[in-house]
Amino acid sequence: MQIAIVLYPGFTALDFIGPYEVLRNLPGADVRFVWHEPGPVAADSGVLLVGATHSFDETPAPDVVLVPGGMSTFEHARDQRVLDWVRRAHESSTWTTSVCSGSVILAAAGLLNGRRATSHWMALPMLRPFGVHPVGDQRIVREGRIVTAAGVSAGIDLGLWLAGQIAGDAKAKAVQLVIEYDPQPPYDSGHMSKASATTKASASALLTRDTVKLGQLTAPVTLLWQTALRKVRAS
Amino acid sequence: MQIAIVLYPGFTALDFIGPYEVLRNLPGADVRFVWHEPGPVAADSGVLLVGATHSFDETPAPDVVLVPGGMSTFEHARDQRVLDWVRRAHESSTWTTSVCSGSVILAAAGLLNGRRATSHWMALPMLRPFGVHPVGDQRIVREGRIVTAAGVSAGIDLGLWLAGQIAGDAKAKAVQLVIEYDPQPPYDSGHMSKASATTKASASALLTRDTVKLGQLTAPVTLLWQTALRKVRAS
């Protein structure tokens, strides 16, 4: 079972590391990280590099597609080569999925037209122009073979749900114990319906600050590992 | 505030990506990934490469130390250069922390002698030979400046707790909303006290399987990015 996790400069790491950590434990799981070309790809933080192992061209027909989010998602949702790949991969995939603002890329590829989808709370309004009905009160939203998850940490819940669909409840429960997913957040402000006005304002400010750094992330895509590393070390 | 996240071949990615995603959002956070030398380091899955940005020598006095776990932790807990660095870094750190079996490295460095600590449920018995009192029923365990967290996903809870200590509850709550940490696991088998005997047996089998692959992970440490990438692509 080939699982293709899409990387792009500016990704939010937890979006895909959550489901990666779940799905890699399934029998026969063959995870790969895809981008235009193999090489290091920088996260939104600018300090984390994750290796793309394969190009889109090398990955024509994955069984599972997972598109993570990030503040740069909206840029990449205009990249026709990304959208073409997502469309073609979806034709034969068993599951096409997204976490966080990754659903904007599925939407831009035309996969969610007239359908319901979720996203990071800040990205929900960006779905509507693509003819998508945004859902803000569900952790994951299923529409046929397409499953979208809410922001960042929701990828873990998506991963376990997918694991159950792919390998059955027993295996999914075993993986939940492997990753000791027995969450005990010290606060209860993880959803817009639970957070105070102050928390919402502070969270929005944090997300806006991230946007400022986006320009730093365009170079590593086309450079080799060593160069990307030097850039990160110098930042 | 310098936050040093230790990488080593065979790390479990979610262990540190959880707290990374929380702590990087704090004001003045300066996250770095450290290992003997900068370069790509392979996860326990063998397919995920994460860049070490700095060497131990370049990182003599971080404010926060975070040691993740993995099935290879026990090997690295015999690496005197790793243990020496952990000991020295702890002398001046504000917080010295671990996730999952990472606590075995803190224990091997002598930091937990006579103290309480937690770990991944499978690694808890490995703490006792180092004079540590294993705690299996707490998500995070604090002993002065040392905080240990349970397995894998517990790093997110640790990250938020630390964020509250470092930057105050208001900032921590804002970060919780940024990462939309409102967990809704589709199953309830994330702790040994909740999992069935079948789930426990299946989870143990999954973890044992990982051990078999460890030999594949020793090479990338000393090789350059390109070589590591070729290895991952060929596996």
XYZ file of C-alpha atoms in Angstrom:
470
model
C 0.000 0.000 0.000
C 1.733 3.123 -1.226
C 1.094 6.198 0.924
C 2.168 9.454 -0.729
C 2.580 12.393 1.619
C 2.947 15.654 -0.281
C 5.624 18.071 0.942
C 6.046 21.690 -0.088
C 8.103 24.583 1.249
C 6.233 26.080 4.179
C 4.440 22.888 5.291
C 3.334 22.521 8.897
C 5.160 19.437 10.123
C 2.703 18.079 12.674
C -0.007 18.022 9.971
C 1.598 14.997 8.334
C 3.883 13.583 11.014
C 0.756 12.639 12.991
C -0.796 10.455 10.264
C 2.664 9.286 9.104
C 3.356 7.918 12.590
C 0.054 6.030 12.516
C 0.013 4.768 8.926
C 3.661 3.653 8.788
C 2.783 1.040 11.425
C 0.193 -0.669 9.223
C 1.137 -3.983 7.560
C 2.516 -3.404 4.072
C 2.655 0.369 4.469
C 5.037 1.934 1.946
C 5.282 5.611 2.870
C 6.960 8.130 0.599
C 7.310 11.915 0.694
C 6.700 13.577 -2.677
C 7.471 16.947 -4.183
C 8.534 18.234 -7.627
C 11.925 16.678 -7.013
C 13.558 14.700 -4.199
C 15.551 16.692 -1.670
C 15.155 18.638 1.538
C 12.022 20.741 1.938
C 11.774 23.461 4.590
C 8.878 23.745 7.035
C 7.051 26.970 7.895
C 9.429 27.382 10.842
C 12.349 27.674 8.426
C 14.495 25.514 10.684
C 13.050 22.060 10.035
C 14.078 20.186 6.898
C 12.287 17.013 5.841
C 13.414 14.934 2.896
C 11.194 14.479 -0.130
C 12.062 10.946 -1.221
C 10.364 10.884 -4.612
C 9.113 13.216 -7.307
C 5.494 13.499 -8.423
C 6.454 11.859 -11.745
C 7.843 8.850 -9.870
C 4.553 8.531 -7.970
C 1.760 8.259 -10.549
C -0.690 6.041 -8.654
C -0.442 5.998 -4.845
C -3.096 4.155 -2.831
C -3.319 6.935 -0.267
C -2.702 10.635 -0.931
C -2.193 12.978 2.014
C -1.822 16.731 1.576
C -0.762 18.680 4.680
C -1.333 22.366 5.344
C 0.785 25.388 6.027
C 0.631 29.132 5.596
C 2.076 28.711 2.082
C -0.678 26.316 0.968
C -2.454 29.114 -0.858
C 0.620 29.752 -3.047
C 0.977 26.073 -3.884
C -2.758 25.830 -4.617
C -1.921 27.880 -7.730
C 0.804 25.475 -8.871
C -0.770 23.685 -11.858
C 1.743 20.821 -11.692
C 0.730 20.128 -8.087
C -2.980 20.331 -8.955
C -2.556 18.098 -12.035
C -0.786 15.479 -9.945
C -3.437 15.588 -7.210
C -6.189 15.156 -9.823
C -4.455 12.228 -11.562
C -3.480 10.551 -8.279
C -7.068 10.829 -7.069
C -8.355 8.948 -10.125
C -6.914 5.663 -8.833
C -6.377 6.301 -5.111
C -8.274 4.422 -2.433
C -8.191 7.464 -0.160
C -7.405 11.090 -0.953
C -6.931 13.048 2.234
C -5.836 16.361 3.669
C -4.987 17.860 7.032
C -5.373 21.498 7.960
C -5.262 23.952 5.020
C -4.235 21.063 2.763
C -7.927 20.841 1.843
C -7.499 24.110 -0.067
C -5.219 22.242 -2.494
C -7.802 19.466 -2.928
C -10.406 22.191 -3.477
C -8.254 24.051 -6.010
C -7.772 20.774 -7.876
C -11.559 20.618 -8.240
C -11.972 17.504 -6.108
C -14.315 19.068 -3.577
C -16.697 20.952 -5.842
C -20.182 20.852 -4.274
C -18.886 18.795 -1.380
C -18.355 19.307 2.356
C -14.834 19.665 3.742
C -13.008 20.874 6.792
C -9.700 22.690 7.235
C -7.779 24.735 9.780
C -10.247 27.235 11.257
C -8.313 30.091 9.659
C -8.486 28.493 6.199
C -12.171 27.508 6.229
C -13.312 30.672 4.386
C -10.851 29.911 1.561
C -12.812 26.784 0.643
C -15.998 28.570 -0.394
C -14.624 30.204 -3.592
C -13.932 26.668 -4.866
C -17.581 25.688 -4.406
C -16.921 23.779 -1.191
C -19.192 23.770 1.874
C -16.877 24.473 4.834
C -17.501 22.405 7.980
C -16.019 23.892 11.144
C -17.403 21.604 13.818
C -16.097 18.196 12.780
C -12.623 16.806 13.350
C -12.725 14.852 10.087
C -15.171 15.078 7.191
C -15.679 12.192 4.780
C -17.052 12.579 1.265
C -16.729 9.234 -0.489
C -13.015 8.508 -0.950
C -12.031 11.990 0.161
C -11.407 12.729 3.825
C -10.405 16.147 5.121
C -9.235 16.826 8.664
C -9.210 19.980 10.793
C -6.049 21.866 11.789
C -2.580 20.446 12.487
C -3.048 17.911 15.322
C -6.276 16.605 13.730
C -4.031 14.568 11.445
C -3.529 12.047 14.255
C -7.283 11.462 14.510
C -7.483 11.207 10.709
C -4.611 8.729 10.695
C -6.288 6.453 13.226
C -9.632 6.640 11.437
C -7.918 5.756 8.143
C -5.985 2.958 9.836
C -9.308 1.472 10.934
C -10.699 1.664 7.391
C -7.552 0.202 5.824
C -6.515 -2.455 8.315
C -9.476 -2.854 10.678
C -10.251 -1.622 14.184
C -7.944 -4.109 15.932
C -4.828 -2.890 14.095
C -5.832 0.751 14.516
C -6.239 0.272 18.267
C -2.810 -1.385 18.432
C -1.253 1.598 16.668
C -3.032 3.950 19.074
C -1.316 2.108 21.930
C 2.038 2.139 20.088
C 1.893 5.942 19.872
C 0.334 6.092 23.377
C -2.386 8.388 22.063
C -4.230 9.052 25.282
C -4.324 12.852 25.014
C -4.420 14.982 28.149
C -4.127 18.614 27.036
C -3.345 20.889 29.998
C -5.779 23.473 28.573
C -9.095 23.291 26.745
C -8.750 25.944 24.062
C -8.084 23.737 21.039
C -11.244 24.642 19.139
C -12.746 28.007 18.176
C -15.916 27.120 20.116
C -13.880 26.631 23.305
C -11.278 29.402 23.085
C -11.756 32.847 24.612
C -11.735 36.015 22.511
C -8.246 36.796 23.835
C -6.971 33.356 22.861
C -8.489 33.693 19.381
C -6.864 37.095 18.865
C -3.507 35.824 20.112
C -3.667 32.714 17.903
C -4.527 34.797 14.842
C -1.559 37.056 15.556
C 0.758 34.036 15.771
C -0.491 32.706 12.430
C -0.121 36.073 10.738
C 3.441 36.363 11.978
C 4.278 33.094 10.219
C 3.203 34.526 6.887
C 5.928 37.144 7.041
C 8.630 34.497 6.879
C 7.302 32.750 3.781
C 9.742 34.336 1.348
C 12.597 32.538 3.069
C 11.238 29.155 2.081
C 11.244 29.288 -1.697
C 14.923 28.574 -2.316
C 15.446 25.122 -0.770
C 13.018 23.468 -3.188
C 15.414 23.536 -6.077
C 18.701 23.258 -4.198
C 20.550 20.214 -2.994
C 20.644 19.033 0.593
C 23.905 20.706 1.480
C 22.785 24.111 0.286
C 19.464 23.847 2.118
C 21.294 22.908 5.255
C 23.664 25.874 4.988
C 20.659 28.176 4.601
C 18.970 26.797 7.689
C 22.171 27.028 9.678
C 22.679 30.643 8.663
C 19.094 31.755 9.392
C 15.391 31.060 24.101
C 17.395 28.281 22.506
C 15.527 24.987 22.252
C 17.770 22.043 21.381
C 15.966 18.971 20.082
C 18.262 15.949 19.971
C 18.074 13.779 16.855
C 19.599 10.339 16.420
C 19.213 7.583 13.827
C 16.081 5.637 14.673
C 14.181 8.482 16.378
C 10.389 8.389 16.477
C 9.329 11.551 14.658
C 6.086 12.383 16.436
C 7.947 12.363 19.778
C 9.599 15.676 18.966
C 7.463 17.111 16.160
C 4.632 17.518 18.692
C 6.577 19.731 21.125
C 8.456 21.393 18.225
C 5.142 22.526 16.735
C 4.128 23.999 20.093
C 7.407 25.569 21.219
C 8.373 27.126 17.876
C 5.307 29.363 18.219
C 6.538 30.949 21.453
C 7.982 34.465 21.306
C 11.766 34.380 20.900
C 11.859 30.623 20.300
C 15.081 29.589 18.573
C 14.698 25.896 17.755
C 17.602 23.794 16.548
C 18.049 20.086 15.849
C 21.302 18.667 17.206
C 23.335 15.558 16.590
C 27.068 14.723 16.406
C 27.195 16.606 13.139
C 24.704 18.495 10.980
C 23.047 16.528 8.206
C 20.101 14.275 7.529
C 19.143 11.796 10.216
C 16.843 8.841 9.495
C 13.775 7.998 11.565
C 12.852 4.526 12.796
C 10.696 4.135 9.680
C 13.819 4.401 7.514
C 11.964 6.594 5.025
C 11.808 9.891 6.894
C 14.867 12.142 6.950
C 15.033 15.171 9.226
C 17.907 17.634 9.146
C 20.165 18.078 12.137
C 21.018 21.766 11.919
C 23.812 21.926 14.483
C 26.331 19.708 16.210
C 26.485 19.116 19.955
C 29.712 21.138 20.092
C 27.954 24.101 18.515
C 25.224 23.874 21.173
C 26.924 24.053 24.576
C 24.204 25.785 26.605
C 20.612 25.513 25.326
C 17.779 26.841 27.474
C 15.589 23.842 26.738
C 16.823 20.320 26.000
C 14.393 17.798 24.494
C 15.354 14.162 23.931
C 12.901 12.092 21.882
C 12.534 8.324 21.922
C 12.799 5.525 19.442
C 13.616 1.834 19.383
C 17.315 2.739 19.001
C 17.372 4.871 22.150
C 18.995 2.055 24.112
C 21.967 1.980 21.706
C 22.431 5.741 21.924
C 22.113 5.612 25.710
C 25.570 3.955 25.587
C 27.095 6.764 23.492
C 29.329 8.611 25.979
C 29.500 11.718 23.793
C 25.700 11.963 23.835
C 25.573 11.405 27.605
C 28.358 13.944 28.246
C 26.517 16.555 26.213
C 23.217 15.886 27.988
C 24.946 16.226 31.375
C 26.705 19.473 30.447
C 23.637 20.959 28.762
C 21.554 20.169 31.844
C 23.942 22.137 34.080
C 22.693 25.428 32.642
C 19.356 24.545 31.058
C 16.064 25.941 32.294
C 14.259 22.738 31.328
C 15.654 19.318 30.471
C 12.956 17.155 28.964
C 12.256 13.876 27.233
C 9.444 12.197 25.364
C 8.881 8.446 25.148
C 11.996 6.313 25.642
C 14.096 9.498 25.534
C 13.976 9.363 29.335
C 16.303 6.340 29.162
C 19.007 8.679 27.807
C 18.411 11.161 30.650
C 18.573 8.210 33.058
C 21.782 6.845 31.516
C 23.316 10.307 31.859
C 22.641 10.055 35.602
C 20.132 12.897 35.689
C 17.276 10.851 37.114
C 19.047 8.907 39.846
C 16.612 8.461 42.738
C 13.953 10.401 40.896
C 10.582 9.622 39.314
C 10.215 9.548 35.550
C 7.905 8.293 32.842
C 8.568 6.852 29.405
C 6.897 4.831 26.674
C 5.121 1.936 28.419
C 7.487 -0.526 26.752
C 10.574 1.336 28.009
C 9.446 1.887 31.615
C 11.292 -1.221 32.936
C 14.547 0.074 31.409
C 14.543 3.021 33.827
C 14.915 0.963 36.996
C 18.541 -0.205 36.409
C 19.522 3.491 36.419
C 18.011 3.988 39.870
C 14.884 5.671 38.521
C 11.350 5.143 39.860
C 9.195 4.459 36.772
C 5.771 6.148 36.697
C 3.300 4.572 34.278
C 0.121 6.442 35.080
C 1.056 10.058 34.405
C 1.258 11.792 31.041
C 4.138 13.996 32.209
C 6.281 13.738 35.330
C 8.127 16.751 36.733
C 11.171 16.531 38.969
C 12.539 20.025 39.442
C 13.872 21.224 36.067
C 13.484 17.791 34.525
C 10.224 16.810 32.854
C 9.648 13.422 31.236
C 6.646 12.577 29.075
C 4.987 9.262 28.186
C 5.082 7.695 24.712
C 5.153 9.442 21.323
C 2.021 11.641 21.224
C 2.550 12.692 24.882
C 5.086 15.180 23.528
C 2.232 17.473 22.511
C 0.927 17.592 26.090
C 4.481 18.148 27.348
C 4.956 20.954 24.816
C 1.827 22.776 25.939
C 2.688 22.357 29.606
C 6.197 23.725 28.957
C 4.744 26.576 26.891
C 2.653 27.573 29.903
C 5.697 27.511 32.181
C 7.856 29.464 29.730
C 5.428 32.005 28.291
C 2.342 31.841 30.503
C -1.069 30.230 30.193
C -2.433 32.790 27.719
C 0.296 32.105 25.134
C 0.044 28.348 25.655
C -3.701 28.455 25.062
C -3.159 30.473 21.877
C -0.722 27.858 20.594
C -3.214 25.118 21.440
C -5.708 26.883 19.174
C -3.067 27.407 16.459
C -2.454 23.657 16.322
C -6.187 23.012 16.847
C -5.378 20.530 19.598
C -8.884 19.374 20.424
C -8.186 15.631 20.251
C -10.970 13.240 19.289
C -9.388 9.782 19.002
C -11.748 7.360 17.236
C -10.735 4.644 19.731
C -9.882 4.593 23.432
C -6.909 2.248 23.590
C -4.114 4.775 23.980
C -3.001 3.679 27.453
C -2.090 0.264 28.842
C -4.871 0.605 31.433
C -7.446 1.038 28.648
C -6.221 -1.376 25.977
C -7.420 -4.983 25.707
C -5.037 -7.935 25.981
C -5.294 -8.397 22.197
C -4.431 -4.755 21.564
C -1.457 -4.959 23.926
C -0.127 -8.084 22.208
C -0.592 -6.549 18.764
C 1.117 -3.298 19.801
C 4.069 -5.194 21.288
C 4.434 -7.135 18.039
C 4.480 -3.894 16.043
C 7.185 -2.424 18.261
C 9.312 -5.564 18.088
C 9.098 -5.543 14.317
C 10.637 -2.055 14.255
C 13.704 -3.295 16.103
C 14.611 -5.583 13.232
C 15.190 -2.632 10.936
C 17.619 -0.771 13.186
C 20.777 -1.847 11.393
C 19.645 0.090 8.339
C 19.822 3.374 10.200
C 23.433 3.587 11.264
C 24.962 4.761 7.993
C 23.229 8.097 7.363
C 24.702 9.667 10.490
C 28.105 10.093 8.978
C 27.153 10.579 5.345
C 26.100 13.687 3.504
C 22.560 14.572 2.526
C 22.759 13.228 -0.996
C 23.970 9.821 0.112
C 21.280 9.567 2.771
C 18.673 10.442 0.206
C 19.915 7.774 -2.217
C 19.737 5.223 0.569
C 16.173 6.133 1.455
C 15.122 6.088 -2.181
C 16.656 2.660 -2.713
C 15.089 1.066 0.383
